[in-house]
PDB file of C-alpha atoms in Angstrom:
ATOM      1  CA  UNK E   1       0.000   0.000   0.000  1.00  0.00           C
ATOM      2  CA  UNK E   2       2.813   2.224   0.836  1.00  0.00           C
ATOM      3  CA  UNK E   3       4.346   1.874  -2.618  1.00  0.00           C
ATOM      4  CA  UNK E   4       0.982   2.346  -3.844  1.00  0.00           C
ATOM      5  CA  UNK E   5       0.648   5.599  -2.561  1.00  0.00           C
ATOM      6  CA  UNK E   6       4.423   6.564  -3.508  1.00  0.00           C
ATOM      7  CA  UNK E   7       3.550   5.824  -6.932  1.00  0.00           C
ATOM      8  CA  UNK E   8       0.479   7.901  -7.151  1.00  0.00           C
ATOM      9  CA  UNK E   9       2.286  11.305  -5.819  1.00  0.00           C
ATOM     10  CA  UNK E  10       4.760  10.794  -8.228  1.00  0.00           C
ATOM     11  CA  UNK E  11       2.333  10.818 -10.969  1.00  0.00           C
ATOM     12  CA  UNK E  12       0.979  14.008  -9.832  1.00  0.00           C
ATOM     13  CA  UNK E  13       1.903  16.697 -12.106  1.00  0.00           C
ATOM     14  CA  UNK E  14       3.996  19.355 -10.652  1.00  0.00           C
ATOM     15  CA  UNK E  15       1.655  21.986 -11.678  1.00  0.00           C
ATOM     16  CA  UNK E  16      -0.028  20.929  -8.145  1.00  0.00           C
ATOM     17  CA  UNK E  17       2.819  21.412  -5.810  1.00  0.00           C
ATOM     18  CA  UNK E  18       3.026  24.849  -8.032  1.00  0.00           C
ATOM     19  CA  UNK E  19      -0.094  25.854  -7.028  1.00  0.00           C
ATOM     20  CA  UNK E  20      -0.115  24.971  -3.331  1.00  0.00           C
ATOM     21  CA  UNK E  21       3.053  26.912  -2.975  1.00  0.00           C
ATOM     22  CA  UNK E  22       1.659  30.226  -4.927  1.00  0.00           C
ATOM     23  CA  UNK E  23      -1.876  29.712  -3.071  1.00  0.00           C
ATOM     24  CA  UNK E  24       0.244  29.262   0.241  1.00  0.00           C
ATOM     25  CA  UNK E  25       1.708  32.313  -0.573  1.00  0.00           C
ATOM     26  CA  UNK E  26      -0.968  34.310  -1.286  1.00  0.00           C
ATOM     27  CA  UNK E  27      -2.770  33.021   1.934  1.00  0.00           C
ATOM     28  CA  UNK E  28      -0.224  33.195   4.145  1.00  0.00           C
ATOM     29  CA  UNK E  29       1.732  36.260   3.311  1.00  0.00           C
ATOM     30  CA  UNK E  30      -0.664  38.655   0.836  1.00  0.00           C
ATOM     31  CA  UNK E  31      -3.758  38.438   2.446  1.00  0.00           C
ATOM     32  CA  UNK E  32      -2.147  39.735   5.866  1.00  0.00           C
ATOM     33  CA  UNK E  33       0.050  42.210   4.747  1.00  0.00           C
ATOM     34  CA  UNK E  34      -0.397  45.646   6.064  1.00  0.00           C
ATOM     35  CA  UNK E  35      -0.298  47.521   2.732  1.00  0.00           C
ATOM     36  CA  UNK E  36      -2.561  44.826   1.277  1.00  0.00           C
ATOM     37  CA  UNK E  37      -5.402  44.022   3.452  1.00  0.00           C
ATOM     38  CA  UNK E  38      -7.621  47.427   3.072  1.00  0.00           C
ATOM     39  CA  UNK E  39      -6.369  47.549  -0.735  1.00  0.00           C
ATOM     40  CA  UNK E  40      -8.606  46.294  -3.732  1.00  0.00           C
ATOM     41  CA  UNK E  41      -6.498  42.998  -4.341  1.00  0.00           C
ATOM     42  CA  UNK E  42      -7.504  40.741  -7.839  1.00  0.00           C
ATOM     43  CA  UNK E  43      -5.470  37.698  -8.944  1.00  0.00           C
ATOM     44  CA  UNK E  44      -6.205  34.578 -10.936  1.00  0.00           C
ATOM     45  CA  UNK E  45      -3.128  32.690 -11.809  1.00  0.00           C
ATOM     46  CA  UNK E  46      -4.056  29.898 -14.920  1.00  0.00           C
ATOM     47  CA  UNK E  47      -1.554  27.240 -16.519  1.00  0.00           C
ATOM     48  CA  UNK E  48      -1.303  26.693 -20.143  1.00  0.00           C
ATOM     49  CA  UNK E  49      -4.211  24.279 -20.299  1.00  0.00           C
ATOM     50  CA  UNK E  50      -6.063  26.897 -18.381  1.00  0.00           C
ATOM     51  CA  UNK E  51      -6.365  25.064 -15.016  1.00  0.00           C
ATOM     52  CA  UNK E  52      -6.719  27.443 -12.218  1.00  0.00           C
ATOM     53  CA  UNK E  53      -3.050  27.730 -10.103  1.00  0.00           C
ATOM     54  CA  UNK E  54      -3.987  30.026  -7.603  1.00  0.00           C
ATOM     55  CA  UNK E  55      -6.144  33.044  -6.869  1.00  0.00           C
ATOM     56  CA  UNK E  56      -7.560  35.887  -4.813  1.00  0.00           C
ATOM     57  CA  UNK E  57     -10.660  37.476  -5.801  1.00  0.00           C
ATOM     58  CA  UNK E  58     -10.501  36.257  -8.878  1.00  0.00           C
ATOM     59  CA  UNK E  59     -14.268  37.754  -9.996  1.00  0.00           C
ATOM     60  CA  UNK E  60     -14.188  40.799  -8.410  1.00  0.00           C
ATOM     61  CA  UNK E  61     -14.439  43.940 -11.234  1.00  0.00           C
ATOM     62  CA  UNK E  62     -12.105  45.996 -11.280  1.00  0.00           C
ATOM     63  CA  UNK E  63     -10.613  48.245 -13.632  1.00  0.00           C
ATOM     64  CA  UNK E  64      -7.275  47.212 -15.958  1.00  0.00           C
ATOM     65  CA  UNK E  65      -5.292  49.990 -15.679  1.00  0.00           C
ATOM     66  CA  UNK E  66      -1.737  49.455 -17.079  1.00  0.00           C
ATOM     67  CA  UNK E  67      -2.636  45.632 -16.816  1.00  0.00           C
ATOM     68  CA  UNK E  68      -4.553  46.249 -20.051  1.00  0.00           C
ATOM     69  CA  UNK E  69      -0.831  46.115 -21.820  1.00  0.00           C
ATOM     70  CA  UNK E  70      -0.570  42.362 -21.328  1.00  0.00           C
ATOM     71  CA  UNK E  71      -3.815  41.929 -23.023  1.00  0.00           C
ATOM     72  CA  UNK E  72      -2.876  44.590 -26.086  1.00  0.00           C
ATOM     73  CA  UNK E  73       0.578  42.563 -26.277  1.00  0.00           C
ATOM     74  CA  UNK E  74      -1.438  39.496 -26.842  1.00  0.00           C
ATOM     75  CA  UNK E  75      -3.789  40.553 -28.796  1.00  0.00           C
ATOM     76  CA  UNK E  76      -1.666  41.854 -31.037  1.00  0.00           C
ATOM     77  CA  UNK E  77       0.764  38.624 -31.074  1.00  0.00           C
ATOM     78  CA  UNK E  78      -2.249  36.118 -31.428  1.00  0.00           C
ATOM     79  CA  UNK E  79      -3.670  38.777 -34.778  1.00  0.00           C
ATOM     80  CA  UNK E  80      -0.414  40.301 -36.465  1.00  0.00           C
ATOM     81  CA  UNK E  81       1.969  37.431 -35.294  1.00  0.00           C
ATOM     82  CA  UNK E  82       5.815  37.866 -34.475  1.00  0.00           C
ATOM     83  CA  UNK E  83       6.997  39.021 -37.546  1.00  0.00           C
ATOM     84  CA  UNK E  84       4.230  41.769 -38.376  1.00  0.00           C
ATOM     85  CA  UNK E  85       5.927  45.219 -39.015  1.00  0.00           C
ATOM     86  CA  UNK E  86       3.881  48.117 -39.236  1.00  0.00           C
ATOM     87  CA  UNK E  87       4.467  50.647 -42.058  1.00  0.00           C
ATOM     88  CA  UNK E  88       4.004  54.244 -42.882  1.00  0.00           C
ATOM     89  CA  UNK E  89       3.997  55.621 -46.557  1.00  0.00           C
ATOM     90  CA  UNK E  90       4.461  58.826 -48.456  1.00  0.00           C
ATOM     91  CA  UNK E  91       2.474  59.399 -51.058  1.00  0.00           C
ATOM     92  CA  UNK E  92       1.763  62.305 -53.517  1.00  0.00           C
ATOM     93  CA  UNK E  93      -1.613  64.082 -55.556  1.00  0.00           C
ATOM     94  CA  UNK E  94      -2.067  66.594 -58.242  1.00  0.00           C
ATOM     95  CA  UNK E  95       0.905  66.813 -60.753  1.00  0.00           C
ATOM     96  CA  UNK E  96       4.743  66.903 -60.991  1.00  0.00           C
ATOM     97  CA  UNK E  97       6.281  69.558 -63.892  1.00  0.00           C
ATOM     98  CA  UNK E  98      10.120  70.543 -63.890  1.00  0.00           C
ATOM     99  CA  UNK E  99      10.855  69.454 -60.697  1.00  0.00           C
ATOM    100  CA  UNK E 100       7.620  70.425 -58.908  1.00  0.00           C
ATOM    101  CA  UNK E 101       4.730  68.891 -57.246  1.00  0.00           C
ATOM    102  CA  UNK E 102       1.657  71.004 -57.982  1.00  0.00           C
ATOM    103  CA  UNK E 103      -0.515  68.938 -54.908  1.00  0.00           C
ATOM    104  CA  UNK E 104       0.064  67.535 -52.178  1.00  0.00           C
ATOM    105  CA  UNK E 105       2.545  65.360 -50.283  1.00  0.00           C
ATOM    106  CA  UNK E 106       0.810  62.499 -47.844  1.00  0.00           C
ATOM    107  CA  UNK E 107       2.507  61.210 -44.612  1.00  0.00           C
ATOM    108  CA  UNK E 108      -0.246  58.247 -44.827  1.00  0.00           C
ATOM    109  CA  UNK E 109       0.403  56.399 -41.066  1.00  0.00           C
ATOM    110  CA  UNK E 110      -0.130  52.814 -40.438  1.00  0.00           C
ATOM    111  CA  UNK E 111      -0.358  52.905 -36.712  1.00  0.00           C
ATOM    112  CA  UNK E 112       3.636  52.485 -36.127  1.00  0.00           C
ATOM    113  CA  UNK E 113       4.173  52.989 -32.437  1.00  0.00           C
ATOM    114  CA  UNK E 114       7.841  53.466 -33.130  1.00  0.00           C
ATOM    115  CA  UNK E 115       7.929  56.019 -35.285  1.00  0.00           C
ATOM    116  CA  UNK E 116       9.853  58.677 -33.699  1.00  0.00           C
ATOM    117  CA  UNK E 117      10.065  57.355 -30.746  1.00  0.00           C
ATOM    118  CA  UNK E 118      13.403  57.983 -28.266  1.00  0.00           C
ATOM    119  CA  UNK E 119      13.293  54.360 -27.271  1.00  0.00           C
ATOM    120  CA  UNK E 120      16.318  51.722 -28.341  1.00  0.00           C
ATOM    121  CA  UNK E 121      13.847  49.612 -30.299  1.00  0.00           C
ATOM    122  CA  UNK E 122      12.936  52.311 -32.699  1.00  0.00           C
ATOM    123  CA  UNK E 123      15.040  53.800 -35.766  1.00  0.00           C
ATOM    124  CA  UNK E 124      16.508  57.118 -35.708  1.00  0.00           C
ATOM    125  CA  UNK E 125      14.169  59.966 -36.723  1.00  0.00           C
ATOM    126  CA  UNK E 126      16.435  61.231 -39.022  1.00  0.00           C
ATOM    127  CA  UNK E 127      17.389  57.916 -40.790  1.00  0.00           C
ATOM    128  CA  UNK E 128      13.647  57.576 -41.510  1.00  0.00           C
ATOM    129  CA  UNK E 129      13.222  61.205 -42.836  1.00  0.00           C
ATOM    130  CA  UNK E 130      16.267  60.554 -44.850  1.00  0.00           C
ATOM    131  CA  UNK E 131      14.615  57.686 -46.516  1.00  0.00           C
ATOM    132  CA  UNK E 132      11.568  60.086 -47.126  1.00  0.00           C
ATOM    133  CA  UNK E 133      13.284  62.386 -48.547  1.00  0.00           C
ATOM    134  CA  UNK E 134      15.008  59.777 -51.359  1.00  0.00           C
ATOM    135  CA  UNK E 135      11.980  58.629 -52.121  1.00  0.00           C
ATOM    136  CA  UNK E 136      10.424  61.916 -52.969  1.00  0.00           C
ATOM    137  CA  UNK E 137      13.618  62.594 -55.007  1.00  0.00           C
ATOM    138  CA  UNK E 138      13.231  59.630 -56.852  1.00  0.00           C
ATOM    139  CA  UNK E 139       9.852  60.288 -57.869  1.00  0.00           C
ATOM    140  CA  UNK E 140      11.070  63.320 -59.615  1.00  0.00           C
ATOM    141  CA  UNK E 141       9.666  65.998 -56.991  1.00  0.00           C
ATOM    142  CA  UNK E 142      12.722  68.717 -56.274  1.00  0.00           C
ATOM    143  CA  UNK E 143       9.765  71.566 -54.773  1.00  0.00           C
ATOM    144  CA  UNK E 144       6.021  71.058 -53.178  1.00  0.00           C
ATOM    145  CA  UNK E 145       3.880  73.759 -54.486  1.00  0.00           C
ATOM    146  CA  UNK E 146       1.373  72.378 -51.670  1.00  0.00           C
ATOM    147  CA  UNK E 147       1.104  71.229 -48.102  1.00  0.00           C
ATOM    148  CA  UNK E 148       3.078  68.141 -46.240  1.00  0.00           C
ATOM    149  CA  UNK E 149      -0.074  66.712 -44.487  1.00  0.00           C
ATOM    150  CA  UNK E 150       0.140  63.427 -41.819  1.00  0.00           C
ATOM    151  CA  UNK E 151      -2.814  61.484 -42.437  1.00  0.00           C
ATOM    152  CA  UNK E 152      -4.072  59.005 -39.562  1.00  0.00           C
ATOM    153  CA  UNK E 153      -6.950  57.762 -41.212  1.00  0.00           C
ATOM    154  CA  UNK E 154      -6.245  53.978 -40.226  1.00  0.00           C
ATOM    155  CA  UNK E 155      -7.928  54.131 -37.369  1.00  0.00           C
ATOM    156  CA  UNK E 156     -11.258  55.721 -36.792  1.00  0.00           C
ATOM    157  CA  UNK E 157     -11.114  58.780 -34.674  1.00  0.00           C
ATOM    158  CA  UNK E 158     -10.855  58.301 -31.120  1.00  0.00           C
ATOM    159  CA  UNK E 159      -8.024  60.177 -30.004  1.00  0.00           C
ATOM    160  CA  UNK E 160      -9.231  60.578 -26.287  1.00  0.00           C
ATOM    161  CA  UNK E 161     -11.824  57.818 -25.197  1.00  0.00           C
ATOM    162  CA  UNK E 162     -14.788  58.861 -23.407  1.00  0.00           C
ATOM    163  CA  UNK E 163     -13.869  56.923 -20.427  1.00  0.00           C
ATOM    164  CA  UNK E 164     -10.568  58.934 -19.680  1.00  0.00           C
ATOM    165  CA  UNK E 165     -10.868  61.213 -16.985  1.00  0.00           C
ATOM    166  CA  UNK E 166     -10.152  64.531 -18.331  1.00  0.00           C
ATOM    167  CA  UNK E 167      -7.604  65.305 -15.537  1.00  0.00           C
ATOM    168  CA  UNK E 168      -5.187  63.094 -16.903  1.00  0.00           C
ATOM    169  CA  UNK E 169      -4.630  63.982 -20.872  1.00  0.00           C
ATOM    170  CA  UNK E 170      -2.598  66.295 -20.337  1.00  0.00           C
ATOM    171  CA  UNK E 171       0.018  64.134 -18.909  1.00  0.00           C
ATOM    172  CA  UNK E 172       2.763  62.046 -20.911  1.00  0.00           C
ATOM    173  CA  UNK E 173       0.041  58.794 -19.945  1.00  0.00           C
ATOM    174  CA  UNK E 174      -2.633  60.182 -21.367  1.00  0.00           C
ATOM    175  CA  UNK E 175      -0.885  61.038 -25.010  1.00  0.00           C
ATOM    176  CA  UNK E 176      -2.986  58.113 -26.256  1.00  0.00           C
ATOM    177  CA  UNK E 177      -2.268  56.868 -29.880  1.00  0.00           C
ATOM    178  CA  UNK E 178      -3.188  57.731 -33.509  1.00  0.00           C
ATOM    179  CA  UNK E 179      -3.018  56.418 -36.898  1.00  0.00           C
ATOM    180  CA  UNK E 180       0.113  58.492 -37.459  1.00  0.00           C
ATOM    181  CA  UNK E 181       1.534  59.011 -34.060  1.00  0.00           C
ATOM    182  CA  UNK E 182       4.839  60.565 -33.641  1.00  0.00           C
ATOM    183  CA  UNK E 183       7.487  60.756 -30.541  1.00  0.00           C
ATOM    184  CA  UNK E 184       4.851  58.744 -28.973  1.00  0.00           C
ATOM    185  CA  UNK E 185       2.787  61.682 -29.153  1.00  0.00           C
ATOM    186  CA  UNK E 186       4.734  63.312 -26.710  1.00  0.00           C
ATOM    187  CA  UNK E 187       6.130  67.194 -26.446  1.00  0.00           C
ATOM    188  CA  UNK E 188       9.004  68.259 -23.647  1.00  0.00           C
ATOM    189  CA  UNK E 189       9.208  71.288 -21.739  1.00  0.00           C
ATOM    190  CA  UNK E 190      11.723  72.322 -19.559  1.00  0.00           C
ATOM    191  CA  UNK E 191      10.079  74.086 -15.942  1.00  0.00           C
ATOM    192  CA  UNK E 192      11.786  76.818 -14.054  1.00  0.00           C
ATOM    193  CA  UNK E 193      10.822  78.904 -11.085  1.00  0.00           C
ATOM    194  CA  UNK E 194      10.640  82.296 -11.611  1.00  0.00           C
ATOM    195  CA  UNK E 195      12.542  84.857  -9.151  1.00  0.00           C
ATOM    196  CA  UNK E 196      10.007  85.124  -6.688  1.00  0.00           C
ATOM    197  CA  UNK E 197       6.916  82.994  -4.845  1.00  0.00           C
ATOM    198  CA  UNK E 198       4.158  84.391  -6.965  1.00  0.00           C
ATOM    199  CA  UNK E 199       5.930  85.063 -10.691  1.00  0.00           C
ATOM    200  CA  UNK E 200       4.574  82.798 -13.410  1.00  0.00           C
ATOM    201  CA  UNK E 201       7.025  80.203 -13.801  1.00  0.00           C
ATOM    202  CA  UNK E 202       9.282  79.912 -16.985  1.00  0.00           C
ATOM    203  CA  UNK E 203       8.065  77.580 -19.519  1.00  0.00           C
ATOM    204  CA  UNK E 204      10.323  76.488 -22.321  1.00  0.00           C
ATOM    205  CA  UNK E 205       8.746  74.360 -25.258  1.00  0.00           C
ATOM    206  CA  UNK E 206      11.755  71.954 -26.014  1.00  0.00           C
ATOM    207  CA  UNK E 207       9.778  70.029 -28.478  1.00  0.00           C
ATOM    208  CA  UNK E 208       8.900  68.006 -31.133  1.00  0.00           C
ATOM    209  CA  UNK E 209       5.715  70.567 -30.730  1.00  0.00           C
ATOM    210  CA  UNK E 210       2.664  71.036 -32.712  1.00  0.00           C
ATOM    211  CA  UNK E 211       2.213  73.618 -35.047  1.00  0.00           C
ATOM    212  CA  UNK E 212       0.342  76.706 -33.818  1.00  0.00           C
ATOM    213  CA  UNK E 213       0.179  75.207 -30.506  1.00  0.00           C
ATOM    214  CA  UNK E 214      -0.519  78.226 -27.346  1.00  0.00           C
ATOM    215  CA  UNK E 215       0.617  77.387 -24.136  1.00  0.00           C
ATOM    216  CA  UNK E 216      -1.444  78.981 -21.115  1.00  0.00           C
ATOM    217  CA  UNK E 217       1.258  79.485 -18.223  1.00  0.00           C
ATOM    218  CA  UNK E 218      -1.054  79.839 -15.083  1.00  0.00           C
ATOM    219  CA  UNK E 219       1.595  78.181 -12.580  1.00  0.00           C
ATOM    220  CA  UNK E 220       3.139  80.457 -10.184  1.00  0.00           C
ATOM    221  CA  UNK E 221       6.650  80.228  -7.978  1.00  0.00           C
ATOM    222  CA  UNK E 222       5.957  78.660  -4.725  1.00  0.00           C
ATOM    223  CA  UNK E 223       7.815  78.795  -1.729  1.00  0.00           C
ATOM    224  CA  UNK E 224      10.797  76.951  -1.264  1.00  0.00           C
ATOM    225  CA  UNK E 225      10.556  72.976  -0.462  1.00  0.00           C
ATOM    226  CA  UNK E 226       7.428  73.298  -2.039  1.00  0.00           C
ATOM    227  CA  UNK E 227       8.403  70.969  -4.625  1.00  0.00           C
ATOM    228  CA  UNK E 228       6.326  70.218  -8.206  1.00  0.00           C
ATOM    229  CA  UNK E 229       2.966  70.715  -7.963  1.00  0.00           C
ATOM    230  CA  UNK E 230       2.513  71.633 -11.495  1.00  0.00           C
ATOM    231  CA  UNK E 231      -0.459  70.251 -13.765  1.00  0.00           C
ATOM    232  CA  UNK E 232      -1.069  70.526 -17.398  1.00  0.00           C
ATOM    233  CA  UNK E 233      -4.097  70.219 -19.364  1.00  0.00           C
ATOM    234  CA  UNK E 234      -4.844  69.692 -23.290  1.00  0.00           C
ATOM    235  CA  UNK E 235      -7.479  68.149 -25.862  1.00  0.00           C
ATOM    236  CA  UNK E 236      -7.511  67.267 -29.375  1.00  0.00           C
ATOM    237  CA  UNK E 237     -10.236  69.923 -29.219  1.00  0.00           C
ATOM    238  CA  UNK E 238      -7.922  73.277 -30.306  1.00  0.00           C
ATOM    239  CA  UNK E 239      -4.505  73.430 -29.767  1.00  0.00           C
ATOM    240  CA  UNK E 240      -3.664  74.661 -26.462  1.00  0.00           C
ATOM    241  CA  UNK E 241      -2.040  73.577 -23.614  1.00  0.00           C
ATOM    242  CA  UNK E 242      -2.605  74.961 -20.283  1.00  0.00           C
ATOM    243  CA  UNK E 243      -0.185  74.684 -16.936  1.00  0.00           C
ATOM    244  CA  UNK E 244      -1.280  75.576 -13.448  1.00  0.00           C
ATOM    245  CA  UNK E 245      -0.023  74.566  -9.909  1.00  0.00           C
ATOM    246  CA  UNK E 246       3.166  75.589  -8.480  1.00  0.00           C
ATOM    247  CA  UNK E 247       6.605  75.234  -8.941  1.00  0.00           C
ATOM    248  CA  UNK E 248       8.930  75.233  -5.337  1.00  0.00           C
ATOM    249  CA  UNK E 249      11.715  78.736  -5.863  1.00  0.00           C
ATOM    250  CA  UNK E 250      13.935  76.438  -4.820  1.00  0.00           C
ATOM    251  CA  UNK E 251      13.628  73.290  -7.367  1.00  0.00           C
ATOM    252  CA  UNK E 252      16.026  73.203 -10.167  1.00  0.00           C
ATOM    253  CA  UNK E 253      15.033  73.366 -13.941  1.00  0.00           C
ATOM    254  CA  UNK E 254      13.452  69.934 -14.546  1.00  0.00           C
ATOM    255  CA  UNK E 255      12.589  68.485 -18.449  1.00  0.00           C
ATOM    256  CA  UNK E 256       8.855  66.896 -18.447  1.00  0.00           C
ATOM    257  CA  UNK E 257       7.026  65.070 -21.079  1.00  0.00           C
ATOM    258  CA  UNK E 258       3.533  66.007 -21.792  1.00  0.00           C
ATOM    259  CA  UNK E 259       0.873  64.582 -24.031  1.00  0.00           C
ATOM    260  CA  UNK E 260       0.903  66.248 -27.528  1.00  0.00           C
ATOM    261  CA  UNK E 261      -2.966  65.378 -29.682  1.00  0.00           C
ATOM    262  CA  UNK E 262      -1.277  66.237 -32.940  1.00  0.00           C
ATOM    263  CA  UNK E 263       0.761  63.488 -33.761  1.00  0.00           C
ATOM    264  CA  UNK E 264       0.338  63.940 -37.551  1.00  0.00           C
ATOM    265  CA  UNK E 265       0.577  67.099 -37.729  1.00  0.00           C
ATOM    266  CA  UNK E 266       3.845  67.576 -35.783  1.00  0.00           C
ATOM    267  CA  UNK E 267       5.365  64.312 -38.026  1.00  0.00           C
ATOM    268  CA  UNK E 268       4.162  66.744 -41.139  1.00  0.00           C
ATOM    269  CA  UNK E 269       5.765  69.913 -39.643  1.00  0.00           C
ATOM    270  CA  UNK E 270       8.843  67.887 -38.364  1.00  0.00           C
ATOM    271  CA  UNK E 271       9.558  66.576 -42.087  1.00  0.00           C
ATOM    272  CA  UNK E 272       8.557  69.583 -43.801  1.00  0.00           C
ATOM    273  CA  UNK E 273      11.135  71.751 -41.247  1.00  0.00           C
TER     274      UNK E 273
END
């Protein structure tokens, strides 16, 4: 009987010891932790063959938050697959005589992430612009007797979802995406104090920045150890970004991303420059 039994834990698949030890863990130390026990806690921990592992509230709603990027990243490797690369095309109307393009030249997006973007993974600006540029020299166009314009139409319109609170667009988290996005849709600013608790603070548009963008400085110096209490609001409804808050006289300059709604038309004015 004894080897019986030996026999049958060894057939047990290890998933099981797995999922006592996790479960333990969650039992034992999650559930009475301090920082955890008045907090809104949801996990639900599934193997391959979806067989439950552990869990803690796994049907409570809740919402996603940046947990939603797992399921985006799935998504998107389950449709496109590994080797999918997105691509963005420039394109031309109207007519081309000695040299010149009477028309229009199209930045015509196809929902590259990348494009522009400061991170490792994504080719230089420049290099890409460069290839631009060949292209339209190749096709015989040496002047554009018309308008650069970045079209986004991929995707429908729905810059800022009706579900984000409007608080947080402004911020670099809330740039949200676009057919044609550029630099991640992101502009940089560089904050000062100003001389005195009171003064408007100095705000200096570093860039990539959207043409005819206004900036609304409403944030004044605040005393020393104040620290950044600045905030900074914009739509895709007109282009204008607005700062308020405060800004500690004693803090030093400090660089900050913010969200910039005119991805294609900074990519246009950013080529076109």
């Amino acid at each position: 009987m004894k080897k019986s039994l030996l026999a049958l834990l060894l057939l047990l698949p290890t998933a099981v010891f797995g999922q006592n030890r996790v479960q333990q863990y969650i039992d034992r130390q999650m559930k009475t932790d301090s920082l955890l026990i008045n907090a809104v806690v949801g996990i639900l921990a599934v193997d391959e063959n979806g067989v439950e592992i552990a869990s803690w509230h796994p049907d409570m709603p809740m919402l996603t938050a940046s947990t939603m990027k797992t399921i985006t990243t799935g998504l998107g490797y389950e449709v496109l697959g590994p080797d999918y690369r997105f691509t963005t095309r420039v394109a031309y109307d109207g007519r081309i005589e000695q040299g010149v393009l009477h028309g229009n030249l199209y930045i015509v997006g196809g929902a590259d992430p990348t494009l522009g973007s400061r991170d490792t993974i994504a080719f230089p600006v420049d290099s890409i612009f460069g290839i631009w540029a060949g292209a339209v020299q190749q096709a015989g166009i040496r002047r554009i007797d018309g308008r650069i314009v970045g079209d986004d139409r991929i995707f429908d319109e729905e810059n800022i979802p009706s579900s984000w609170s409007y608080g947080n667009i402004g911020y670099d988290y809330g740039s949200g995406t676009s057919g044609l996005s550029f630099c991640e849709n992101l502009s940089y600013f560089e904050l000062a104090p100003g001389d005195a608790p009171g003064d408007p603070i100095r705000v200096t548009a570093l860039g990539p920045q959207a043409p005819d963008m206004t900036y609304i400085v409403e944030a004044v110096t605040g005393a020393a150890g104040e620290g950044d209490n600045t905030e900074y609001y914009a739509s895709g409804i007109a282009p204008v970004g607005k700062f308020e808050g405060s800004y500690g006289l004693d803090r030093k300059p400090r660089t900050v991303p913010q969200s910039n709604k005119y991805g294609p038309a900074t990519c246009a004015a950013a080529f076109a420059g």
